[in-house]
PDB file of C-alpha atoms and ligand atoms in Angstrom:
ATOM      1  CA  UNK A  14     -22.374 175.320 -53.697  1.00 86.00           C
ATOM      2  CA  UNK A  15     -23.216 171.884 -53.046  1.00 97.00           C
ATOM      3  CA  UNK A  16     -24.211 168.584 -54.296  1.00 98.00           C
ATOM      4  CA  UNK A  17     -27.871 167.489 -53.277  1.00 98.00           C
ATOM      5  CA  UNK A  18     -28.811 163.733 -53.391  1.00 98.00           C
ATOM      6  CA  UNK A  19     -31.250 162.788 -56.419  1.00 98.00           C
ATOM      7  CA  UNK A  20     -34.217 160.731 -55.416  1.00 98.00           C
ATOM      8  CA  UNK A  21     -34.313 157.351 -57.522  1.00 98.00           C
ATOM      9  CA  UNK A  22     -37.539 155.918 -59.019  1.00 98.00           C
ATOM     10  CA  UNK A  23     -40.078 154.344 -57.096  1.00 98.00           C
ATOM     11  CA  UNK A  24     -39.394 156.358 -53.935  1.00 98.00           C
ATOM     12  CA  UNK A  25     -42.825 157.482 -53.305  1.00 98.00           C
ATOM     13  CA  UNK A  26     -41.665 160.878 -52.540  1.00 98.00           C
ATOM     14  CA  UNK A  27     -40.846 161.612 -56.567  1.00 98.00           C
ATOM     15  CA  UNK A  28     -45.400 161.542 -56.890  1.00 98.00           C
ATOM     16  CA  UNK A  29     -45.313 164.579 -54.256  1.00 98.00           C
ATOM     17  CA  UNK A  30     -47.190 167.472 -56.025  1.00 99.00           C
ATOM     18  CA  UNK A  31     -45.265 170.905 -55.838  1.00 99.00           C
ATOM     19  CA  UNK A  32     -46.171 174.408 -54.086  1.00 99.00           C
ATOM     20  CA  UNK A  33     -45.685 177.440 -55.190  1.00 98.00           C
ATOM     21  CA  UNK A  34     -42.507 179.511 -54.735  1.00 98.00           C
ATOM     22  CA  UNK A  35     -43.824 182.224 -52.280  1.00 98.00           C
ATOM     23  CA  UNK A  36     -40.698 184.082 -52.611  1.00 98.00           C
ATOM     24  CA  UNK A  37     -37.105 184.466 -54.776  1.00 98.00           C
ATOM     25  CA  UNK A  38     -34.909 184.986 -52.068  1.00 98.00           C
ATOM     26  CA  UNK A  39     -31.505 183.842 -50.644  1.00 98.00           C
ATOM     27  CA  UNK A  40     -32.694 180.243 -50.001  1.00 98.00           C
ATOM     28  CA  UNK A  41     -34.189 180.196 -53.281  1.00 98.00           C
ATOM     29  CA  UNK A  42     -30.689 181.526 -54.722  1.00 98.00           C
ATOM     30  CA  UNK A  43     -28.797 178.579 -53.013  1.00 98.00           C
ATOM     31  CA  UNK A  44     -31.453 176.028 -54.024  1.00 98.00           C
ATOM     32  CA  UNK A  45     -31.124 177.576 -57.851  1.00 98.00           C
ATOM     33  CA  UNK A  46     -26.863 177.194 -57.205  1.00 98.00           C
ATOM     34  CA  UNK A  47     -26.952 173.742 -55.373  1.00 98.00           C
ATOM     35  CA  UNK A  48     -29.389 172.244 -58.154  1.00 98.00           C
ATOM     36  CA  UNK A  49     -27.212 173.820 -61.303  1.00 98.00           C
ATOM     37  CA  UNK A  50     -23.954 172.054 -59.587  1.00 98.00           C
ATOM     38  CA  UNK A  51     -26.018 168.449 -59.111  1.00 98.00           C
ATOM     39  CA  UNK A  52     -27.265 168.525 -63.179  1.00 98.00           C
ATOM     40  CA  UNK A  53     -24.203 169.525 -64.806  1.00 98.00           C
ATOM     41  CA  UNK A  54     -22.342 166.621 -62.156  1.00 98.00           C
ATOM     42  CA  UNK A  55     -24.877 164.383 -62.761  1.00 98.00           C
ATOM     43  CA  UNK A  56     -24.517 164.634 -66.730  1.00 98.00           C
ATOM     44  CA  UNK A  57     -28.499 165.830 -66.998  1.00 98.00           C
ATOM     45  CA  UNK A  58     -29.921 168.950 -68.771  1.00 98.00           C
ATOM     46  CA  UNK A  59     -32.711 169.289 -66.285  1.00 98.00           C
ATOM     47  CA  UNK A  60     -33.586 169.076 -62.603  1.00 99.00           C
ATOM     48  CA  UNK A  61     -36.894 169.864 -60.879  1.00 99.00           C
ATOM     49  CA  UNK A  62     -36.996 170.079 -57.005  1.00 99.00           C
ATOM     50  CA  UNK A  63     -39.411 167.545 -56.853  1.00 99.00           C
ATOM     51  CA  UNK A  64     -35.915 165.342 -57.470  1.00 99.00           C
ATOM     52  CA  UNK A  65     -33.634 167.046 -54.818  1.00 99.00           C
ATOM     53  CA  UNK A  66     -36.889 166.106 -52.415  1.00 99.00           C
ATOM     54  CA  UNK A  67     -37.906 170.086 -52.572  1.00 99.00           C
ATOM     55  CA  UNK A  68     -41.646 170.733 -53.764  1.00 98.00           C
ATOM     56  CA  UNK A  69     -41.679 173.509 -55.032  1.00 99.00           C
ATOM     57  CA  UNK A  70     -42.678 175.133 -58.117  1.00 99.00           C
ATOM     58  CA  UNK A  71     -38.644 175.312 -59.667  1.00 98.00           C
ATOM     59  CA  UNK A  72     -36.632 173.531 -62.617  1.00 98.00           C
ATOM     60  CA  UNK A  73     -33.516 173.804 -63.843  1.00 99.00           C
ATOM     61  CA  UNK A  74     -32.385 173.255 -67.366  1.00 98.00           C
ATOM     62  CA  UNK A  75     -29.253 173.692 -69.512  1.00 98.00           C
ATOM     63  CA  UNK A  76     -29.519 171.763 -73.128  1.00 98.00           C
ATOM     64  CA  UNK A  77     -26.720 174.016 -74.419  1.00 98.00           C
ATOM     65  CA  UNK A  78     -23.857 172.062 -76.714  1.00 98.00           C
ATOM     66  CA  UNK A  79     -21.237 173.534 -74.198  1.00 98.00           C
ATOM     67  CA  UNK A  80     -23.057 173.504 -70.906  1.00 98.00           C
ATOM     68  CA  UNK A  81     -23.268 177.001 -70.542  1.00 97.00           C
ATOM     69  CA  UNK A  82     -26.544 178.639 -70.538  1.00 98.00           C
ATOM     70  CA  UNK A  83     -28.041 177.383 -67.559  1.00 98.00           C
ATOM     71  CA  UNK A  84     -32.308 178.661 -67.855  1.00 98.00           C
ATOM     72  CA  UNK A  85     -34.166 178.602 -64.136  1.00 98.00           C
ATOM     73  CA  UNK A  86     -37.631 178.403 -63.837  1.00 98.00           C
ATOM     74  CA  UNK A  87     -39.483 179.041 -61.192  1.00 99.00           C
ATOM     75  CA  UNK A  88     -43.741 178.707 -60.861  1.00 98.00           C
ATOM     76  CA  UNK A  89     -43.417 177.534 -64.746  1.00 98.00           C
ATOM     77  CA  UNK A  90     -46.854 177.880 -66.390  1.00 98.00           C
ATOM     78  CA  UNK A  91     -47.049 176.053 -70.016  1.00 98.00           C
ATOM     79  CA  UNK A  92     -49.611 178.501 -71.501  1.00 98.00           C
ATOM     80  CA  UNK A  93     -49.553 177.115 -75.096  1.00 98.00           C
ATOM     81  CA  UNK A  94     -48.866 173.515 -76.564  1.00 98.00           C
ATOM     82  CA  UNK A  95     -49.048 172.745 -80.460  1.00 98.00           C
ATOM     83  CA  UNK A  96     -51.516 170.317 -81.334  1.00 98.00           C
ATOM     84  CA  UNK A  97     -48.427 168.506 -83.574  1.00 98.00           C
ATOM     85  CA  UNK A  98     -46.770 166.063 -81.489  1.00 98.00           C
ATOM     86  CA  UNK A  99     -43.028 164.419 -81.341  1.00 98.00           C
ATOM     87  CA  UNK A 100     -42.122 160.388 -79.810  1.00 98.00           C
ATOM     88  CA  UNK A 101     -38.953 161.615 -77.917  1.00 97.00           C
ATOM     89  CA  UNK A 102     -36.245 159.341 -76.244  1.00 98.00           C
ATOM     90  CA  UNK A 103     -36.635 160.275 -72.710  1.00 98.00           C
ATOM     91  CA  UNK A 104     -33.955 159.890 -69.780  1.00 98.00           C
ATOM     92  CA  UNK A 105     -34.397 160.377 -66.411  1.00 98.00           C
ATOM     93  CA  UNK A 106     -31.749 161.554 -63.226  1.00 98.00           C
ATOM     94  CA  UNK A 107     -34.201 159.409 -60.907  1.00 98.00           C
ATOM     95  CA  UNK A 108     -34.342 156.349 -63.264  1.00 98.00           C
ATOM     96  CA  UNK A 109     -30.832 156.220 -64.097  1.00 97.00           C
ATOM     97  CA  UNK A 110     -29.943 154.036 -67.373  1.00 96.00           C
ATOM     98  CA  UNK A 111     -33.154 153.555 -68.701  1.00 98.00           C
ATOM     99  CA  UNK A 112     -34.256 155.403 -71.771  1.00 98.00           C
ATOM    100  CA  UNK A 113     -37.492 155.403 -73.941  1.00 98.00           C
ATOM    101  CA  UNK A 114     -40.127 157.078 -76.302  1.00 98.00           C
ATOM    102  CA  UNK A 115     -42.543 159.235 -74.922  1.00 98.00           C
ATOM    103  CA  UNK A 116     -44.766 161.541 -77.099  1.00 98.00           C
ATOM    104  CA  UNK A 117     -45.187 165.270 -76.354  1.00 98.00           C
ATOM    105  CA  UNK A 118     -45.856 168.664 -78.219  1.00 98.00           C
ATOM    106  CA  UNK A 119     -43.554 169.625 -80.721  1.00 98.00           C
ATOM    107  CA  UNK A 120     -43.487 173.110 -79.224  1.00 98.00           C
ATOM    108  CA  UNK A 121     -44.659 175.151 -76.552  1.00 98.00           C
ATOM    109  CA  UNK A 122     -44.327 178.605 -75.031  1.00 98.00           C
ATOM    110  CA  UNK A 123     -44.246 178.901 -71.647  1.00 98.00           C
ATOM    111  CA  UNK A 124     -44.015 181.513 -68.661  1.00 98.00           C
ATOM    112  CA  UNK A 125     -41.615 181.192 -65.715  1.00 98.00           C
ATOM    113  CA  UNK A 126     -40.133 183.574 -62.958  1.00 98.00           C
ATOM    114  CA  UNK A 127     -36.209 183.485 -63.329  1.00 98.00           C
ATOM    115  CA  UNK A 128     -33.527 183.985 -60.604  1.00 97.00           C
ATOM    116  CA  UNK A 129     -33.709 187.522 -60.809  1.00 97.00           C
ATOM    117  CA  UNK A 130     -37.847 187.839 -59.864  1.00 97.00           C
ATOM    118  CA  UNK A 131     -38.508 188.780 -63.576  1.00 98.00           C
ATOM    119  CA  UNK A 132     -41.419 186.855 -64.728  1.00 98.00           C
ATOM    120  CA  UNK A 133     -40.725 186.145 -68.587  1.00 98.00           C
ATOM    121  CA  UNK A 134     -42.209 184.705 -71.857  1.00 98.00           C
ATOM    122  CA  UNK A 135     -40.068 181.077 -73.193  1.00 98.00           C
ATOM    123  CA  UNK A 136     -40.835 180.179 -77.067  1.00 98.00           C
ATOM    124  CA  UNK A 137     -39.517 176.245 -77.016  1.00 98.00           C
ATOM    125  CA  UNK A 138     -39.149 173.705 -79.489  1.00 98.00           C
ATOM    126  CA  UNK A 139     -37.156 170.781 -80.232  1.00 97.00           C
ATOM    127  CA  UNK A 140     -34.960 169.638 -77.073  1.00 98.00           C
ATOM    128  CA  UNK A 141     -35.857 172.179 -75.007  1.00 98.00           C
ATOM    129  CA  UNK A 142     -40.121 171.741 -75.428  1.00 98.00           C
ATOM    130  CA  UNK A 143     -39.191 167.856 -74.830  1.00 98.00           C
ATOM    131  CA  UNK A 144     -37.162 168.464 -71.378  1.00 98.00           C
ATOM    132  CA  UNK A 145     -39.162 171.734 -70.152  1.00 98.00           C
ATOM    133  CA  UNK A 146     -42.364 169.553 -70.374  1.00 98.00           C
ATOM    134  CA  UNK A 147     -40.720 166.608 -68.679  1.00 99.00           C
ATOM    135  CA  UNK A 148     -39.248 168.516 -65.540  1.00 99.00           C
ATOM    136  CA  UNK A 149     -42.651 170.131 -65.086  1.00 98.00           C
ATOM    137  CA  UNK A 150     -44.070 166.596 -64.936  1.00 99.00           C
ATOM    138  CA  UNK A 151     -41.839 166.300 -61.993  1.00 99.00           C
ATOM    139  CA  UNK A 152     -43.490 168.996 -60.642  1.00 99.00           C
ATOM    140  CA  UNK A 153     -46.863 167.193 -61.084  1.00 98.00           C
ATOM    141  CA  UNK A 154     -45.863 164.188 -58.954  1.00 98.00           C
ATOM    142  CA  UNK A 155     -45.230 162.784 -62.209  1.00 98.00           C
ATOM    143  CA  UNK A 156     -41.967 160.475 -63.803  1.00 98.00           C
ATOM    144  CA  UNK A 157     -41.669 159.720 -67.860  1.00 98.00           C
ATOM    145  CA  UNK A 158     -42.145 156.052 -67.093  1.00 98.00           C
ATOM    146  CA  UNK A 159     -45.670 156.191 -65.832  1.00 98.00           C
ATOM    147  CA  UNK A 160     -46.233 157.054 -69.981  1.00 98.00           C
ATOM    148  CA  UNK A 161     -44.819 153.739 -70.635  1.00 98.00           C
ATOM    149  CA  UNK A 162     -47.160 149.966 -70.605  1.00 98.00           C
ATOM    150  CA  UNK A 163     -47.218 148.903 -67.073  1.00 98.00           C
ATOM    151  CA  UNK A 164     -45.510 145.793 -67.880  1.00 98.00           C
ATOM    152  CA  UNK A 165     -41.951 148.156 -69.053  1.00 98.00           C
ATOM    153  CA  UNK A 166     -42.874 150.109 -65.838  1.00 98.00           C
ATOM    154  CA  UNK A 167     -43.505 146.819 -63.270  1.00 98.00           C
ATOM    155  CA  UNK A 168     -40.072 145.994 -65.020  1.00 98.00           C
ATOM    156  CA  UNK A 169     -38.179 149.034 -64.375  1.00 98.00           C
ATOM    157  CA  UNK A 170     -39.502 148.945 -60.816  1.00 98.00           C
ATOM    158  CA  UNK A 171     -38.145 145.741 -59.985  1.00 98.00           C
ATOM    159  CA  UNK A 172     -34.455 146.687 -62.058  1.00 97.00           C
ATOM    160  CA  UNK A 173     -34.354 150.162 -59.672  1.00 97.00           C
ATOM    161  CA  UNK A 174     -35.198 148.074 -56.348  1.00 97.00           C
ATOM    162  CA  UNK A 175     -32.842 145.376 -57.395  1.00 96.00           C
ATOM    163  CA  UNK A 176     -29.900 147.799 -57.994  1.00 95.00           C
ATOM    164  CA  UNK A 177     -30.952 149.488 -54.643  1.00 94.00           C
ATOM    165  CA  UNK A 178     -30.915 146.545 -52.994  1.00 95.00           C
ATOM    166  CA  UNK A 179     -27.669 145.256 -54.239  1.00 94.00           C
ATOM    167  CA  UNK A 180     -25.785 148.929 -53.313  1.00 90.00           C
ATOM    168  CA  UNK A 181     -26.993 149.083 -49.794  1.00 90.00           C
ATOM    169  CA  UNK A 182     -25.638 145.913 -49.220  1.00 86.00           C
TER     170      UNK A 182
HETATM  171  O1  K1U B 207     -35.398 165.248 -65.236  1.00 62.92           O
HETATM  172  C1  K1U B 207     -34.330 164.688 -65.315  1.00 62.92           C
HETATM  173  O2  K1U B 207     -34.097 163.717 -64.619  1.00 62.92           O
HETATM  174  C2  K1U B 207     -33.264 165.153 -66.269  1.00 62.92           C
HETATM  175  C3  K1U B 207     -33.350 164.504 -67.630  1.00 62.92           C
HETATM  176  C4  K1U B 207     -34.016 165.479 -68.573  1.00 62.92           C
HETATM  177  C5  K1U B 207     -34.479 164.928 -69.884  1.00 62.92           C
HETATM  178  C6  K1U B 207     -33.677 164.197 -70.726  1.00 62.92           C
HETATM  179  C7  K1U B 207     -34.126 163.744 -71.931  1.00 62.92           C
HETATM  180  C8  K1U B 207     -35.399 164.033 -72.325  1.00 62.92           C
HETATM  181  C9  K1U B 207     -36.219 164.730 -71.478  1.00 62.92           C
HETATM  182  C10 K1U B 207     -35.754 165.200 -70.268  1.00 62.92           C
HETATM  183  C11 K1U B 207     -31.952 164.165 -68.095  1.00 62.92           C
HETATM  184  O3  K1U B 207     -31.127 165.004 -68.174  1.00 62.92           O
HETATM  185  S1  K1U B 207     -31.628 162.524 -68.496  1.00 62.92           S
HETATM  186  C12 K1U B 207     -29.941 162.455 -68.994  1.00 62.92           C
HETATM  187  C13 K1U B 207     -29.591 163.153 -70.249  1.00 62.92           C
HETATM  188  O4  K1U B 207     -28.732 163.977 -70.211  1.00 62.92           O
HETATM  189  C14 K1U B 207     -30.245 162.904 -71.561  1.00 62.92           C
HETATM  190  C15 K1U B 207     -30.919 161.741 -71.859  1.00 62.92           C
HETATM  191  C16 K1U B 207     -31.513 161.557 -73.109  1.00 62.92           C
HETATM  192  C17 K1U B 207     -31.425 162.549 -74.067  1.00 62.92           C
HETATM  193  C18 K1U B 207     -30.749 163.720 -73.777  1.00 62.92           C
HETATM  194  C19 K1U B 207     -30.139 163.876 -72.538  1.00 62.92           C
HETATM  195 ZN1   ZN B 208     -36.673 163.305 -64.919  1.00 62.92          ZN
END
């Protein structure tokens, strides 16, 4: 296994829109491993491609207490959102130390193709609903802070250059 770099917010490449995942095979099995290792090392309980610069139609998740049920999705369809909606604090891997409110369905179900090729049916709610709909934003081109006013965004822009700035140097 290995540890892929996470692209940080505004590299242009995080607004990519994702492809489908023609097929579940041996790459796909090392992309699944290799994206599982960078989450639970990064401290995150999700991952979509779009962040490892891969875009295609895949996410990773694990909100488990004890990090142990990791979930992989791949071609993730949400094909049910309640109407009742949640303001959840929102973190991101590609915005590193910046957290806020962003409203999204209280629940959802889902279908997803898993590591094996099975193609099965996810009931969410609570923490998972929150970060299932937020990594398949990713997959949209999109990052939680474009839900945010543009003056918190123009200000998070100019914090992630800043830091960039000041670690290449
Ligand atoms: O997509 C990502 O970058 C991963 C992201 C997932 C996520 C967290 C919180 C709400 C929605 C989606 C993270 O894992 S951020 C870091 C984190 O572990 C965390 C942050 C806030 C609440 C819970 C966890
Ligand atoms: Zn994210």
């Amino acid at each position: 296994m290995a540890l892929i770099p996470i692209l940080l917010y505004p590299d242009p490449r995080l607004h990519k829109v994702a492809k489908p995942v023609q097929t579940v095979d041996s790459r796909i099995h090392k992309l699944v491993d290799d994206m599982l290792e960078t989450m639970y090392e990064a401290n995150g309980i999700g991952l979509a491609a779009s962040q490892v610069d891969v875009h295609e139609r895949l996410i990773v998740i694990d909100v488990s207490q004890e990090r142990d049920q990791p979930l992989v999705l791949i071609n993730p369809e949400i094909v049910w959102s309640s109407e009742d909606k949640l303001l959840n604090e929102e973190g991101c891997l590609s915005v590193p130390g910046i957290y806020d409110g962003v409203e999204r369905a209280k629940s959802i179900k889902a279908t997803a193709t898993d590591r094996s090729g099975e193609r099965r049916n996810i009931d969410a709610e609570g923490l998972l609903a929150v970060c299932i709909q937020h990594e398949m934003d990713h997959l949209l081109g999109k990052v939680f802070v474009q839900y945010l006013s543009p003056l918190k965004r123009n200000r998070i822009k100019t914090k992630m250059l800043k830091l960039a700035r000041e670690e290449s140097r």
